[in-house]
C-alpha positions as semicolon CSV with decimal commas, in nm:
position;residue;x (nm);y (nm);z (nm)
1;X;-1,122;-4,024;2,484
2;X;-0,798;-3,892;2,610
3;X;-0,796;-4,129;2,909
4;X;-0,862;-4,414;2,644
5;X;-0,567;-4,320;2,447
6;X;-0,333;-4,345;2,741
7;X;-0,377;-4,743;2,691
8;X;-0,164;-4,828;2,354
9;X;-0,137;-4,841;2,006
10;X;-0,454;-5,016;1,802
11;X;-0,202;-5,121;1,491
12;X;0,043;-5,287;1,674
13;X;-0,190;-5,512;1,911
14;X;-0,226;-5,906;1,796
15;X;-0,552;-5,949;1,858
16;X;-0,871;-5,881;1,662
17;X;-1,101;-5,602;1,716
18;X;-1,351;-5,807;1,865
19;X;-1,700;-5,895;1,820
20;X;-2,013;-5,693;2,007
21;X;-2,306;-5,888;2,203
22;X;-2,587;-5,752;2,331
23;X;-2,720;-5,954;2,655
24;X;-3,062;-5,909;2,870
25;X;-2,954;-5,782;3,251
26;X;-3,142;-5,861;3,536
27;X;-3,325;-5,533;3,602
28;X;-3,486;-5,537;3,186
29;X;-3,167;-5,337;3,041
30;X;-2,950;-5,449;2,779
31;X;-2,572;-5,478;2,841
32;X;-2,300;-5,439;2,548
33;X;-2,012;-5,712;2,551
34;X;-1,721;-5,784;2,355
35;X;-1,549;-6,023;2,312
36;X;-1,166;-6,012;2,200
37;X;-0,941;-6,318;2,041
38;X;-0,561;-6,293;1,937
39;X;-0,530;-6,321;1,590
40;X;-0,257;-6,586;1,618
41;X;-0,491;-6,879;1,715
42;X;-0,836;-7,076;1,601
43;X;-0,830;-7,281;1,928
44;X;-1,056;-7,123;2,128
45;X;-1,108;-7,399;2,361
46;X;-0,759;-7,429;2,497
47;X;-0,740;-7,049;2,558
48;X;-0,830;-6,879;2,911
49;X;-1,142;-6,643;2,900
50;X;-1,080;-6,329;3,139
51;X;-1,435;-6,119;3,187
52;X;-1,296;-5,828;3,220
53;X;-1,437;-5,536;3,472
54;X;-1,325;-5,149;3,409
55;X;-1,217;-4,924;3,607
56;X;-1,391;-4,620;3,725
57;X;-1,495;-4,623;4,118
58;X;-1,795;-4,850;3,924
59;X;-1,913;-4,506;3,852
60;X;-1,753;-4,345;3,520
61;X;-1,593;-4,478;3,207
62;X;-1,687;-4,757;2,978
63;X;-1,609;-5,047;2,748
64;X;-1,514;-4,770;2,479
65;X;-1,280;-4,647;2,714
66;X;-1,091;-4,987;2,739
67;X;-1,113;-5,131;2,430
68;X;-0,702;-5,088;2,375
69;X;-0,653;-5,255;2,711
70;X;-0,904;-5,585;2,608
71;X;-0,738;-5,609;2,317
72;X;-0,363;-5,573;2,431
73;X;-0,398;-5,854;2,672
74;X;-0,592;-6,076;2,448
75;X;-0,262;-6,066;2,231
76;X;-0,069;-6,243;2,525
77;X;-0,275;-6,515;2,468
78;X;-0,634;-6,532;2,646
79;X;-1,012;-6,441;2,515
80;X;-1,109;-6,155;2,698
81;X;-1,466;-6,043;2,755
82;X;-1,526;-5,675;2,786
83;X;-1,815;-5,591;3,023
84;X;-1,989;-5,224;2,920
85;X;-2,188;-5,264;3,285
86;X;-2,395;-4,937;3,410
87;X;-2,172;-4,721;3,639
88;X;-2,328;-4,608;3,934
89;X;-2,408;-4,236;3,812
90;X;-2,680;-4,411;3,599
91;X;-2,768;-4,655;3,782
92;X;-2,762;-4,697;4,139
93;X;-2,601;-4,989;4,340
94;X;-2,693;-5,289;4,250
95;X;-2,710;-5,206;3,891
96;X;-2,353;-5,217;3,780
97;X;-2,322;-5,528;3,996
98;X;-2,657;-5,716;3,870
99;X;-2,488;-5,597;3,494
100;X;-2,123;-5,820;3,599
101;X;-2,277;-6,077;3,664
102;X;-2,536;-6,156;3,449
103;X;-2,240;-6,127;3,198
104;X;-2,037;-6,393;3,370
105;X;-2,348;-6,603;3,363
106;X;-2,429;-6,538;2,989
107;X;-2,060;-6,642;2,896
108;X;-2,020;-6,931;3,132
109;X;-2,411;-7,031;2,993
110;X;-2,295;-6,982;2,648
111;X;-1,974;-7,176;2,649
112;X;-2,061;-7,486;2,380
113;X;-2,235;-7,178;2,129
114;X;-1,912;-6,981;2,192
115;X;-1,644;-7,259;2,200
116;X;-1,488;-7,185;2,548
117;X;-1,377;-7,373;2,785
118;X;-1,623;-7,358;3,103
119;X;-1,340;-7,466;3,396
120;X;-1,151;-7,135;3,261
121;X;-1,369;-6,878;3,266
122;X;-1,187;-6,599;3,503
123;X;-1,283;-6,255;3,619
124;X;-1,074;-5,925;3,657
125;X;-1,031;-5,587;3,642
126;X;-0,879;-5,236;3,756
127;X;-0,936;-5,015;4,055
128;X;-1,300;-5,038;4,083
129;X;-1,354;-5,279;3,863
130;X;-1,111;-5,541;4,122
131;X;-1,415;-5,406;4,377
132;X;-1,692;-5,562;4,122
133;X;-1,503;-5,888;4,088
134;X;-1,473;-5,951;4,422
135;X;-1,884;-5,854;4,429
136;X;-1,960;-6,092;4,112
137;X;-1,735;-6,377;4,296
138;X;-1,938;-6,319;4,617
139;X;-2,264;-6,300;4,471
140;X;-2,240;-6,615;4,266
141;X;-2,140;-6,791;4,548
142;X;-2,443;-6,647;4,749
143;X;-2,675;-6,758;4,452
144;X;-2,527;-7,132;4,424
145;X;-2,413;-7,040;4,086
146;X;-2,036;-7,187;3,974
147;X;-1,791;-6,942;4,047
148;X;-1,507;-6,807;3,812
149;X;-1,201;-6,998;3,796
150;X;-0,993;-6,741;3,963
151;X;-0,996;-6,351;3,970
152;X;-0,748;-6,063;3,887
153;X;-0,720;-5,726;4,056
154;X;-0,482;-5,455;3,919
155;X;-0,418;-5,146;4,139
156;X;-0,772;-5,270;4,363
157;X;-1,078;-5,032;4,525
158;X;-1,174;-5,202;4,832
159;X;-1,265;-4,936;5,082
160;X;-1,506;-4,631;5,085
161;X;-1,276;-4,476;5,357
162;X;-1,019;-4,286;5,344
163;X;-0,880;-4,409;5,680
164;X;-0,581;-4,573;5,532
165;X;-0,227;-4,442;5,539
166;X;-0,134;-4,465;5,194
167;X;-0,462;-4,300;5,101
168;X;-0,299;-3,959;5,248
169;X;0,064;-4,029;5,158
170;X;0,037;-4,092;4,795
171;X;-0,289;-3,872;4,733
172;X;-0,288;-3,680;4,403
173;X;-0,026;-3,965;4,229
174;X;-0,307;-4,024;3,968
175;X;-0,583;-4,003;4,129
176;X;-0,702;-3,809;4,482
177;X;-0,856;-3,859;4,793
178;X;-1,134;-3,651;4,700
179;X;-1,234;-3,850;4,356
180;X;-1,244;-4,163;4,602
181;X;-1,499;-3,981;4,838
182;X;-1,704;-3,861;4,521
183;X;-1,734;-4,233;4,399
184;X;-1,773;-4,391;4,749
185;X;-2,065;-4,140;4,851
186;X;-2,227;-4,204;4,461
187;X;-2,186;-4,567;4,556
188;X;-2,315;-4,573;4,879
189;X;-2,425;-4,887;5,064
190;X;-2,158;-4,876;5,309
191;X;-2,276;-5,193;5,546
192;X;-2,363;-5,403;5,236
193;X;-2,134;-5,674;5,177
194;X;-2,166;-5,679;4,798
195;X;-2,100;-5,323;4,761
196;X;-1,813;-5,325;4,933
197;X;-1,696;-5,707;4,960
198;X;-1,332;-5,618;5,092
199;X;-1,435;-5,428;5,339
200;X;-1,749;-5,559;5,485
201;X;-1,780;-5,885;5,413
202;X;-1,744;-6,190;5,682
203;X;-1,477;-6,462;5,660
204;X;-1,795;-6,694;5,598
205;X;-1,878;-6,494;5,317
206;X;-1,501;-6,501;5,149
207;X;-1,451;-6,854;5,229
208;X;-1,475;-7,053;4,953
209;X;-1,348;-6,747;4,704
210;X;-1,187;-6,830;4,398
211;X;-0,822;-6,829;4,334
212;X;-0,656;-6,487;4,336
213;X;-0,388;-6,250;4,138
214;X;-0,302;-5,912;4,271
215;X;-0,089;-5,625;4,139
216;X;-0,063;-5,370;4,352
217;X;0,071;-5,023;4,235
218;X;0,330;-4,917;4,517
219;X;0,292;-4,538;4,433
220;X;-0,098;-4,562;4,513
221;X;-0,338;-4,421;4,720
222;X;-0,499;-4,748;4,705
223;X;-0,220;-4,962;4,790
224;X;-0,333;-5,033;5,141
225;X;-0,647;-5,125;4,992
226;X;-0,491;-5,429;4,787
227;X;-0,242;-5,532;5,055
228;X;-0,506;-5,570;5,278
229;X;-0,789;-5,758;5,129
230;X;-0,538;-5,985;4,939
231;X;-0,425;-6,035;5,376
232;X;-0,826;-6,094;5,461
233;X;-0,895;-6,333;5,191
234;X;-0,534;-6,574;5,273
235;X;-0,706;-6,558;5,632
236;X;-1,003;-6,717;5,478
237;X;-0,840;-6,957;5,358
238;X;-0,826;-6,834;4,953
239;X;-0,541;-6,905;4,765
240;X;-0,403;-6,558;4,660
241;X;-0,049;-6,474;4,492
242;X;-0,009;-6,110;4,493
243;X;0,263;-5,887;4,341
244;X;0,370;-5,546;4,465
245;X;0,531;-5,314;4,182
246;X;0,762;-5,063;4,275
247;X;0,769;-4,734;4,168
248;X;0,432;-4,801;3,996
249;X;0,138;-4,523;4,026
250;X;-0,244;-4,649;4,019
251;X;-0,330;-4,846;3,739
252;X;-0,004;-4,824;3,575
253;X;-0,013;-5,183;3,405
254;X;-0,280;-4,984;3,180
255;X;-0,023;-4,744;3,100
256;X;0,098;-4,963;2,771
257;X;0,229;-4,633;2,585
258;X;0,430;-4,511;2,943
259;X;0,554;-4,810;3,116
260;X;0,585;-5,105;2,879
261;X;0,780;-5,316;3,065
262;X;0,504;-5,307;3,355
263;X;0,205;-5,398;3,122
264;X;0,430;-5,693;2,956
265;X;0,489;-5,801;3,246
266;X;0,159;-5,800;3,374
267;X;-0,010;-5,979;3,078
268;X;0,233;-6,244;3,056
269;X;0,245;-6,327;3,436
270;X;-0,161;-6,308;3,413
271;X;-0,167;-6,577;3,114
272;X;0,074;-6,785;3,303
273;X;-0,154;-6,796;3,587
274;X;-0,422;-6,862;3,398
275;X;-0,287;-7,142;3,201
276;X;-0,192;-7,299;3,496
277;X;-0,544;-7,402;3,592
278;X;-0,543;-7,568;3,228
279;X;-0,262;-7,813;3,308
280;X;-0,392;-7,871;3,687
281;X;-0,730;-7,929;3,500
282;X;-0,565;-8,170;3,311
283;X;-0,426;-8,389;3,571
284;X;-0,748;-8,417;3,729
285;X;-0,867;-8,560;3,425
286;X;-0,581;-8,819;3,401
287;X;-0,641;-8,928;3,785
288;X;-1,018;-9,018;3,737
């Protein structure tokens, strides 16, 4: 609750307070969505869907959590899916995993019912969550399912190490070396590529990857871990634009109530990107 409240103001968000789903995962549980809309428009089908993946080490925290966060960057302009997915305390790797992406499938399935637009259905999330997109990406991909459109990572979990420099020089800003080891060692499944896509997984595997946006916290033990996937996937040939943001501690976009500038900025650069797959979408059309 006091983690939750960290991420904004409820009464001064434009966007509604969204409407709860209840899907079938693949292992017979249920999984909670919902689904957010900014009150200013009825056009659905022109508007970006981002499925969005919390934060956590895909062990702790839930939809509840992030509710604020859905909602304050559905008011930039986009429909944004939250994902309540089983962290890993509950339910052991793959179950979080299985739980992202049968709700990317049940959204991109359910496009006509919902009125969304199936060539802009995106994926993103925080920290852990950026560890899950990549996972959901990979996985589709691996089951010759459509992928998203493109993917979003904000302050990104890639590695269950600890070998990386900024991991020691910026540990306890936020969060600490040893809450990464707790939630790596939970995890587990250290050679498995869809555990841990960044760091595991061949360039045959990341070909092929959607599109890409990165912010990466400077002020981060998990900086390295951004810089250098967002490096491996450009070497597989993925289109990735990445921003570093100075000064910024882990996950500080979330921080609407502390650093507002850094979450405006962050929502409106993400609907840009977003939108831009609209208009390139739309010259396609006018070529064939």
């Amino acid at each position: 609750q006091q983690f939750a409240q960290l991420f904004g103001n409820s009464e001064v968000i434009d966007a509604d307070r969204g409407t709860l789903y209840t899907i079938d995962g693949l292992q017979g549980n249920k999984i909670p969505l919902k689904i957010y809309q900014p009150t200013k428009t009825t056009q659905k089908g022109e508007l970006p869907v981002l499925i969005y993946i919390h934060g956590g080490g895909m062990a702790v925290f839930s939809l509840r959590t992030y509710e604020q966060y859905c909602r304050y960057l559905s008011s930039f302009g986009m429909i944004v899916v939250g994902v309540d997915f089983r962290g890993s305390i509950d339910a052991p790797f793959p179950g979080g995993l299985y739980d992202c992406y049968a709700a990317y499938r049940w959204i991109r399935n359910n496009c006509n019912t919902l009125g969304f637009n199936p060539n802009l259905i995106f994926i993103g999330g925080d920290s852990g969550g950026c560890n899950l997109t990549l996972a959901t990406s990979l996985l589709s991909k691996q089951e010759s399912y459509p992928t998203p459109a493109g993917q979003c990572y904000i302050s990104p979990y890639f590695y269950p190490d600890n070998n990386h420099a900024s991991r020691n020089t910026y540990n306890h800003h936020l969060i600490n070396t040893d809450a990464l080891d707790m939630c790596a060692q939970n995890y587990g499944n250290f050679n498995n590529p869809l555990a841990w896509p960044g760091a595991v997984a061949s360039k045959e595997q990341l070909e092929d990857m959607p599109p890409v946006l990165a912010f990466i916290s400077e002020i981060d033990p998990l900086y390295d871990d951004g810089v250098e996937v967002c490096w491996k996937l450009k070497r597989c040939g993925v289109k990735v634009e990445s921003h570093i943001i100075p000064g910024a501690l882990h996950i500080a976009p979330l921080l609407t109530n502390y650093v507002p500038h850094i979450s405006e900025m962050v929502g409106r650069c993400l609907v840009s990107w977003m939108n831009s797959f609209k208009v390139n979408n739309e010259r396609m059309k006018s070529l064939l």
